[in-house]
Amino acid sequence: MLGLDTKKIKTGIVAISLCVGYLAIPSVYAEEIELVTNMDFPPFITDEIASGGLFTELVRASFAEVGVTLKLRLMPWKRAHRALELGEITGTFSWAHTKEREEKFLLSRPMFRSEAVFVSRVENFKYPDTFHEKHSKGKPLVLCSPLGWTLPVFAEDMKNKGVLEVALPPSIESCFRMIFTGRVDIVFVQRLALGSNIRILLAEGIRPGPLFFHRAPDDIYFGNTHILFARTQAGEKAKALYDKGFEALVEKGRYLEIISPYLVGLPMEIQKDIKAGLSDIGVLHDGREE
């Protein structure tokens, strides 16, 4: 006999087995999901803010609720859309709702809703009359829309009919630079992005000529924003995790906590309009028991 203590050996084996078993169990807290985006949409998605912007914060916090780490991969919008069609990526944010996208992809529940605004260099701008008036005089208005963004249906229709022209710079900030300096006539943008981009340019000392702001009619803008997930196993899994985390985020009042700093400094009228849109999609829960 070697004089081994069999009791200690058994105890050690049990301890090792438990340790190995623990390591073998997949942990949701170690899981990572990669989504594609583009940092050109302040204040929603931008590298000018440490958090990555409002939408980046919301997506990251939603996944964190279910123990998942968000990994970002940057890609131009058109390439991201194509990669998602081919199932080469799991998902991408953020995108406006369209019937075509609803058919091709899995859409998250709306993460944001906001009315749109026409930013114009035309003082008495009126939709759609001003577009047609300028066109009839041989001077069609130039609308600015970042390359890869969804062109609103009304603008696509008018462009195809030759009623307006469209400029396609690389970012929404570029659009504001162009309208500030008179190189385009119209920018069509969500209200929260309006305030953010104007503040950026004013901080740089850029002063615009006269600009006018006109609320877009509800029937030409469907302002819900979504994550698009691929119709693949990975896409289905990521969507299920995100949806569960987003629901928890809203119920705990964390959505309201995250968005509130982005409203600071905006006129009360704009804050009320944004919150009204968010109430419509059911995300402004304060986290308190009913």
mmCIF file of C-alpha atoms in Angstrom, residues 3-287:
data_model
loop_
_atom_site.group_PDB
_atom_site.id
_atom_site.type_symbol
_atom_site.label_atom_id
_atom_site.label_comp_id
_atom_site.label_asym_id
_atom_site.label_seq_id
_atom_site.Cartn_x
_atom_site.Cartn_y
_atom_site.Cartn_z
ATOM 1 C CA GLY A 3 -0.547 5.060 2.275
ATOM 2 C CA LEU A 4 -2.748 7.386 0.219
ATOM 3 C CA ASP A 5 -5.677 9.111 1.912
ATOM 4 C CA THR A 6 -8.563 7.968 -0.286
ATOM 5 C CA LYS A 7 -10.996 10.332 1.444
ATOM 6 C CA LYS A 8 -8.907 13.368 0.428
ATOM 7 C CA ILE A 9 -8.500 12.013 -3.080
ATOM 8 C CA LYS A 10 -12.279 11.653 -3.494
ATOM 9 C CA THR A 11 -12.805 15.172 -2.162
ATOM 10 C CA GLY A 12 -10.264 16.523 -4.626
ATOM 11 C CA ILE A 13 -11.850 14.700 -7.548
ATOM 12 C CA VAL A 14 -15.271 16.125 -6.653
ATOM 13 C CA ALA A 15 -13.819 19.632 -6.414
ATOM 14 C CA ILE A 16 -12.078 19.328 -9.788
ATOM 15 C CA SER A 17 -15.218 17.892 -11.374
ATOM 16 C CA LEU A 18 -17.289 20.791 -10.106
ATOM 17 C CA CYS A 19 -14.744 23.279 -11.419
ATOM 18 C CA VAL A 20 -14.551 21.646 -14.849
ATOM 19 C CA GLY A 21 -18.326 21.364 -14.968
ATOM 20 C CA TYR A 22 -18.691 25.047 -14.161
ATOM 21 C CA LEU A 23 -16.271 26.041 -16.901
ATOM 22 C CA ALA A 24 -18.109 23.836 -19.392
ATOM 23 C CA ILE A 25 -21.448 25.556 -18.785
ATOM 24 C CA PRO A 26 -21.948 28.340 -21.362
ATOM 25 C CA SER A 27 -22.438 31.635 -19.538
ATOM 26 C CA VAL A 28 -24.742 34.260 -21.036
ATOM 27 C CA TYR A 29 -22.601 36.858 -19.317
ATOM 28 C CA ALA A 30 -19.665 35.862 -21.521
ATOM 29 C CA GLU A 31 -21.708 36.063 -24.734
ATOM 30 C CA GLU A 32 -20.958 38.702 -27.363
ATOM 31 C CA ILE A 33 -23.104 39.785 -30.278
ATOM 32 C CA GLU A 34 -21.766 41.863 -33.139
ATOM 33 C CA LEU A 35 -23.991 44.412 -34.868
ATOM 34 C CA VAL A 36 -23.083 46.705 -37.734
ATOM 35 C CA THR A 37 -23.610 50.464 -37.752
ATOM 36 C CA ASN A 38 -22.079 53.686 -39.033
ATOM 37 C CA MET A 39 -20.976 56.573 -36.796
ATOM 38 C CA ASP A 40 -22.465 59.345 -38.922
ATOM 39 C CA PHE A 41 -25.799 60.140 -37.276
ATOM 40 C CA PRO A 42 -25.331 62.482 -34.284
ATOM 41 C CA PRO A 43 -26.638 62.377 -31.635
ATOM 42 C CA PHE A 44 -28.038 58.886 -32.293
ATOM 43 C CA ILE A 45 -24.928 57.078 -33.552
ATOM 44 C CA THR A 46 -21.686 59.024 -33.349
ATOM 45 C CA ASP A 47 -18.079 58.734 -32.242
ATOM 46 C CA GLU A 48 -18.223 62.342 -31.019
ATOM 47 C CA ILE A 49 -19.893 61.076 -27.831
ATOM 48 C CA ALA A 50 -18.054 58.614 -25.591
ATOM 49 C CA SER A 51 -21.130 56.371 -25.324
ATOM 50 C CA GLY A 52 -21.476 56.171 -29.104
ATOM 51 C CA GLY A 53 -24.738 58.125 -29.107
ATOM 52 C CA LEU A 54 -28.304 57.536 -27.987
ATOM 53 C CA PHE A 55 -29.110 54.490 -30.127
ATOM 54 C CA THR A 56 -25.776 52.860 -29.330
ATOM 55 C CA GLU A 57 -26.461 53.360 -25.612
ATOM 56 C CA LEU A 58 -29.952 51.874 -25.903
ATOM 57 C CA VAL A 59 -28.787 48.823 -27.852
ATOM 58 C CA ARG A 60 -25.818 48.196 -25.542
ATOM 59 C CA ALA A 61 -27.952 48.590 -22.403
ATOM 60 C CA SER A 62 -30.673 46.293 -23.779
ATOM 61 C CA PHE A 63 -28.202 43.489 -24.437
ATOM 62 C CA ALA A 64 -26.574 44.089 -21.044
ATOM 63 C CA GLU A 65 -29.948 43.373 -19.399
ATOM 64 C CA VAL A 66 -29.620 39.772 -20.613
ATOM 65 C CA GLY A 67 -25.893 39.492 -19.978
ATOM 66 C CA VAL A 68 -24.743 40.037 -23.560
ATOM 67 C CA THR A 69 -21.897 42.317 -24.628
ATOM 68 C CA LEU A 70 -22.459 44.428 -27.731
ATOM 69 C CA LYS A 71 -19.617 44.484 -30.254
ATOM 70 C CA LEU A 72 -19.761 47.167 -32.933
ATOM 71 C CA ARG A 73 -18.538 46.814 -36.482
ATOM 72 C CA LEU A 74 -18.505 49.919 -38.668
ATOM 73 C CA MET A 75 -19.629 49.713 -42.269
ATOM 74 C CA PRO A 76 -21.208 52.086 -44.840
ATOM 75 C CA TRP A 77 -24.988 51.851 -44.812
ATOM 76 C CA LYS A 78 -25.456 50.437 -48.308
ATOM 77 C CA ARG A 79 -22.823 47.766 -47.715
ATOM 78 C CA ALA A 80 -24.401 46.876 -44.359
ATOM 79 C CA HIS A 81 -27.825 46.504 -45.964
ATOM 80 C CA ARG A 82 -26.409 44.232 -48.660
ATOM 81 C CA ALA A 83 -24.412 42.161 -46.153
ATOM 82 C CA LEU A 84 -27.586 41.640 -44.125
ATOM 83 C CA GLU A 85 -29.484 40.512 -47.226
ATOM 84 C CA LEU A 86 -26.775 37.922 -47.850
ATOM 85 C CA GLY A 87 -26.802 36.774 -44.217
ATOM 86 C CA GLU A 88 -23.153 37.779 -43.800
ATOM 87 C CA ILE A 89 -23.884 39.792 -40.644
ATOM 88 C CA THR A 90 -26.250 39.269 -37.720
ATOM 89 C CA GLY A 91 -27.868 42.697 -37.599
ATOM 90 C CA THR A 92 -27.508 46.424 -38.134
ATOM 91 C CA PHE A 93 -28.889 49.591 -36.534
ATOM 92 C CA SER A 94 -30.635 51.911 -36.938
ATOM 93 C CA TRP A 95 -33.071 51.879 -39.836
ATOM 94 C CA ALA A 96 -36.433 53.398 -40.647
ATOM 95 C CA HIS A 97 -39.346 51.050 -41.145
ATOM 96 C CA THR A 98 -40.272 50.184 -44.717
ATOM 97 C CA LYS A 99 -42.508 47.441 -46.101
ATOM 98 C CA GLU A 100 -39.575 46.001 -48.073
ATOM 99 C CA ARG A 101 -37.397 45.715 -44.970
ATOM 100 C CA GLU A 102 -40.199 44.140 -42.998
ATOM 101 C CA GLU A 103 -40.404 41.437 -45.675
ATOM 102 C CA LYS A 104 -36.644 40.867 -45.989
ATOM 103 C CA PHE A 105 -35.490 41.094 -42.374
ATOM 104 C CA LEU A 106 -36.501 40.581 -38.766
ATOM 105 C CA LEU A 107 -37.301 43.974 -37.223
ATOM 106 C CA SER A 108 -36.910 44.807 -33.555
ATOM 107 C CA ARG A 109 -39.731 46.634 -31.874
ATOM 108 C CA PRO A 110 -39.377 50.409 -32.402
ATOM 109 C CA MET A 111 -36.592 51.885 -30.279
ATOM 110 C CA PHE A 112 -37.380 55.493 -31.134
ATOM 111 C CA ARG A 113 -40.013 57.642 -32.802
ATOM 112 C CA SER A 114 -39.690 61.271 -33.755
ATOM 113 C CA GLU A 115 -41.368 63.666 -36.105
ATOM 114 C CA ALA A 116 -39.366 65.058 -38.970
ATOM 115 C CA VAL A 117 -38.604 68.665 -39.854
ATOM 116 C CA PHE A 118 -37.871 70.453 -43.104
ATOM 117 C CA VAL A 119 -34.864 72.726 -42.634
ATOM 118 C CA SER A 120 -35.131 75.224 -45.453
ATOM 119 C CA ARG A 121 -33.513 78.315 -46.911
ATOM 120 C CA VAL A 122 -36.942 79.246 -48.316
ATOM 121 C CA GLU A 123 -38.782 81.533 -45.909
ATOM 122 C CA ASN A 124 -42.346 80.729 -46.916
ATOM 123 C CA PHE A 125 -41.741 77.062 -47.621
ATOM 124 C CA LYS A 126 -44.875 74.960 -47.851
ATOM 125 C CA TYR A 127 -44.991 71.240 -48.575
ATOM 126 C CA PRO A 128 -45.524 70.216 -51.360
ATOM 127 C CA ASP A 129 -46.360 73.518 -53.072
ATOM 128 C CA THR A 130 -42.903 75.093 -52.878
ATOM 129 C CA PHE A 131 -41.276 72.114 -54.608
ATOM 130 C CA HIS A 132 -43.642 72.408 -57.557
ATOM 131 C CA GLU A 133 -43.430 76.212 -57.721
ATOM 132 C CA LYS A 134 -39.620 76.150 -57.904
ATOM 133 C CA HIS A 135 -39.710 73.361 -60.479
ATOM 134 C CA SER A 136 -42.177 75.278 -62.689
ATOM 135 C CA LYS A 137 -39.740 78.211 -62.708
ATOM 136 C CA GLY A 138 -36.890 75.980 -63.831
ATOM 137 C CA LYS A 139 -35.139 76.079 -60.463
ATOM 138 C CA PRO A 140 -35.866 72.793 -58.663
ATOM 139 C CA LEU A 141 -34.949 72.697 -54.999
ATOM 140 C CA VAL A 142 -31.994 70.567 -53.911
ATOM 141 C CA LEU A 143 -32.713 68.249 -50.978
ATOM 142 C CA CYS A 144 -29.766 66.841 -49.033
ATOM 143 C CA SER A 145 -29.854 63.226 -47.839
ATOM 144 C CA PRO A 146 -26.743 61.337 -46.655
ATOM 145 C CA LEU A 147 -25.513 58.559 -48.918
ATOM 146 C CA GLY A 148 -27.000 55.245 -47.810
ATOM 147 C CA TRP A 149 -29.884 56.772 -45.869
ATOM 148 C CA THR A 150 -33.474 55.940 -46.698
ATOM 149 C CA LEU A 151 -34.784 58.625 -49.019
ATOM 150 C CA PRO A 152 -38.331 59.534 -47.911
ATOM 151 C CA VAL A 153 -41.014 58.233 -50.253
ATOM 152 C CA PHE A 154 -42.179 61.734 -51.181
ATOM 153 C CA ALA A 155 -38.605 62.735 -52.118
ATOM 154 C CA GLU A 156 -38.007 59.571 -54.147
ATOM 155 C CA ASP A 157 -41.219 60.216 -56.049
ATOM 156 C CA MET A 158 -40.392 63.877 -56.718
ATOM 157 C CA LYS A 159 -36.834 63.027 -57.749
ATOM 158 C CA ASN A 160 -38.093 60.451 -60.256
ATOM 159 C CA LYS A 161 -40.453 63.062 -61.714
ATOM 160 C CA GLY A 162 -37.685 65.660 -61.909
ATOM 161 C CA VAL A 163 -39.424 67.951 -59.424
ATOM 162 C CA LEU A 164 -36.428 68.084 -57.066
ATOM 163 C CA GLU A 165 -32.752 67.243 -57.079
ATOM 164 C CA VAL A 166 -30.978 65.230 -54.388
ATOM 165 C CA ALA A 167 -27.477 65.768 -53.031
ATOM 166 C CA LEU A 168 -25.851 62.710 -51.406
ATOM 167 C CA PRO A 169 -22.930 63.689 -49.157
ATOM 168 C CA PRO A 170 -21.370 61.141 -46.754
ATOM 169 C CA SER A 171 -23.100 62.278 -43.535
ATOM 170 C CA ILE A 172 -25.952 64.304 -42.036
ATOM 171 C CA GLU A 173 -23.371 66.722 -40.637
ATOM 172 C CA SER A 174 -22.245 67.333 -44.223
ATOM 173 C CA CYS A 175 -25.854 68.134 -45.142
ATOM 174 C CA PHE A 176 -26.006 70.774 -42.425
ATOM 175 C CA ARG A 177 -22.702 72.245 -43.563
ATOM 176 C CA MET A 178 -24.115 72.459 -47.077
ATOM 177 C CA ILE A 179 -27.354 74.163 -46.066
ATOM 178 C CA PHE A 180 -25.450 76.507 -43.729
ATOM 179 C CA THR A 181 -23.362 77.634 -46.710
ATOM 180 C CA GLY A 182 -26.185 77.700 -49.254
ATOM 181 C CA ARG A 183 -25.155 74.689 -51.358
ATOM 182 C CA VAL A 184 -28.493 72.885 -50.820
ATOM 183 C CA ASP A 185 -32.008 74.160 -50.173
ATOM 184 C CA ILE A 186 -33.616 71.526 -47.941
ATOM 185 C CA VAL A 187 -32.593 69.062 -45.228
ATOM 186 C CA PHE A 188 -35.202 66.595 -43.992
ATOM 187 C CA VAL A 189 -34.285 65.333 -40.539
ATOM 188 C CA GLN A 190 -35.573 64.135 -37.157
ATOM 189 C CA ARG A 191 -35.973 66.880 -34.589
ATOM 190 C CA LEU A 192 -33.394 65.563 -32.127
ATOM 191 C CA ALA A 193 -30.793 65.342 -34.891
ATOM 192 C CA LEU A 194 -31.672 68.883 -35.928
ATOM 193 C CA GLY A 195 -30.669 70.385 -32.594
ATOM 194 C CA SER A 196 -27.536 68.271 -32.257
ATOM 195 C CA ASN A 197 -26.114 69.102 -35.682
ATOM 196 C CA ILE A 198 -26.803 72.799 -35.415
ATOM 197 C CA ARG A 199 -25.033 72.890 -32.036
ATOM 198 C CA ILE A 200 -21.988 71.119 -33.540
ATOM 199 C CA LEU A 201 -21.592 73.664 -36.331
ATOM 200 C CA LEU A 202 -22.267 76.698 -34.153
ATOM 201 C CA ALA A 203 -19.595 75.458 -31.738
ATOM 202 C CA GLU A 204 -17.164 75.473 -34.673
ATOM 203 C CA GLY A 205 -17.987 79.112 -35.323
ATOM 204 C CA ILE A 206 -19.938 78.399 -38.516
ATOM 205 C CA ARG A 207 -22.823 80.831 -38.878
ATOM 206 C CA PRO A 208 -25.638 80.097 -41.334
ATOM 207 C CA GLY A 209 -27.647 82.430 -43.438
ATOM 208 C CA PRO A 210 -31.369 82.599 -42.630
ATOM 209 C CA LEU A 211 -32.804 79.131 -42.003
ATOM 210 C CA PHE A 212 -36.442 78.219 -41.507
ATOM 211 C CA PHE A 213 -37.951 75.160 -39.839
ATOM 212 C CA HIS A 214 -41.187 73.528 -40.897
ATOM 213 C CA ARG A 215 -42.809 70.509 -39.294
ATOM 214 C CA ALA A 216 -43.364 67.698 -41.793
ATOM 215 C CA PRO A 217 -46.930 66.427 -42.204
ATOM 216 C CA ASP A 218 -47.510 63.107 -40.453
ATOM 217 C CA ASP A 219 -48.590 61.413 -43.670
ATOM 218 C CA ILE A 220 -45.167 61.742 -45.316
ATOM 219 C CA TYR A 221 -43.031 60.461 -42.460
ATOM 220 C CA PHE A 222 -43.276 57.226 -40.504
ATOM 221 C CA GLY A 223 -40.742 57.907 -37.791
ATOM 222 C CA ASN A 224 -40.148 54.517 -36.165
ATOM 223 C CA THR A 225 -36.525 53.377 -35.842
ATOM 224 C CA HIS A 226 -35.508 49.701 -35.661
ATOM 225 C CA ILE A 227 -32.658 47.228 -35.565
ATOM 226 C CA LEU A 228 -32.679 44.956 -38.619
ATOM 227 C CA PHE A 229 -31.752 41.324 -37.962
ATOM 228 C CA ALA A 230 -30.918 38.729 -40.591
ATOM 229 C CA ARG A 231 -33.401 35.913 -41.217
ATOM 230 C CA THR A 232 -30.811 33.415 -40.018
ATOM 231 C CA GLN A 233 -30.421 31.374 -36.856
ATOM 232 C CA ALA A 234 -27.933 33.922 -35.504
ATOM 233 C CA GLY A 235 -30.295 36.768 -36.371
ATOM 234 C CA GLU A 236 -33.259 35.105 -34.685
ATOM 235 C CA LYS A 237 -31.225 34.457 -31.539
ATOM 236 C CA ALA A 238 -29.880 38.013 -31.406
ATOM 237 C CA LYS A 239 -33.346 39.486 -31.911
ATOM 238 C CA ALA A 240 -34.836 37.348 -29.136
ATOM 239 C CA LEU A 241 -32.106 38.426 -26.708
ATOM 240 C CA TYR A 242 -32.380 42.071 -27.692
ATOM 241 C CA ASP A 243 -36.184 42.123 -27.436
ATOM 242 C CA LYS A 244 -36.060 40.570 -23.974
ATOM 243 C CA GLY A 245 -33.428 43.033 -22.808
ATOM 244 C CA PHE A 246 -35.225 46.024 -24.311
ATOM 245 C CA GLU A 247 -38.460 45.098 -22.538
ATOM 246 C CA ALA A 248 -36.574 44.915 -19.230
ATOM 247 C CA LEU A 249 -34.896 48.257 -19.948
ATOM 248 C CA VAL A 250 -38.240 49.944 -20.493
ATOM 249 C CA GLU A 251 -39.925 48.331 -17.482
ATOM 250 C CA LYS A 252 -37.132 49.427 -15.138
ATOM 251 C CA GLY A 253 -37.308 53.013 -16.370
ATOM 252 C CA ARG A 254 -33.794 52.793 -17.793
ATOM 253 C CA TYR A 255 -34.945 53.910 -21.250
ATOM 254 C CA LEU A 256 -36.115 57.209 -19.767
ATOM 255 C CA GLU A 257 -32.854 57.590 -17.833
ATOM 256 C CA ILE A 258 -30.772 57.058 -20.974
ATOM 257 C CA ILE A 259 -32.694 59.406 -23.230
ATOM 258 C CA SER A 260 -33.185 62.291 -20.778
ATOM 259 C CA PRO A 261 -29.645 63.784 -21.081
ATOM 260 C CA TYR A 262 -30.103 64.034 -24.851
ATOM 261 C CA LEU A 263 -33.129 66.299 -24.383
ATOM 262 C CA VAL A 264 -31.323 68.788 -22.143
ATOM 263 C CA GLY A 265 -31.106 72.223 -23.717
ATOM 264 C CA LEU A 266 -33.789 71.612 -26.328
ATOM 265 C CA PRO A 267 -36.812 73.961 -26.375
ATOM 266 C CA MET A 268 -39.656 72.586 -24.293
ATOM 267 C CA GLU A 269 -41.879 72.347 -27.377
ATOM 268 C CA ILE A 270 -39.410 69.982 -29.059
ATOM 269 C CA GLN A 271 -38.978 67.935 -25.855
ATOM 270 C CA LYS A 272 -42.747 67.524 -25.579
ATOM 271 C CA ASP A 273 -43.054 66.473 -29.221
ATOM 272 C CA ILE A 274 -40.278 63.879 -28.853
ATOM 273 C CA LYS A 275 -41.781 62.466 -25.654
ATOM 274 C CA ALA A 276 -45.212 62.301 -27.291
ATOM 275 C CA GLY A 277 -43.736 60.182 -30.081
ATOM 276 C CA LEU A 278 -42.009 57.913 -27.562
ATOM 277 C CA SER A 279 -45.244 57.518 -25.624
ATOM 278 C CA ASP A 280 -46.872 56.343 -28.847
ATOM 279 C CA ILE A 281 -44.464 53.391 -29.025
ATOM 280 C CA GLY A 282 -44.769 52.638 -25.289
ATOM 281 C CA VAL A 283 -41.217 53.183 -24.054
ATOM 282 C CA LEU A 284 -41.565 55.961 -21.473
ATOM 283 C CA HIS A 285 -42.049 53.790 -18.403
ATOM 284 C CA ASP A 286 -40.598 55.435 -15.272
ATOM 285 C CA GLY A 287 -39.739 52.140 -13.577
#
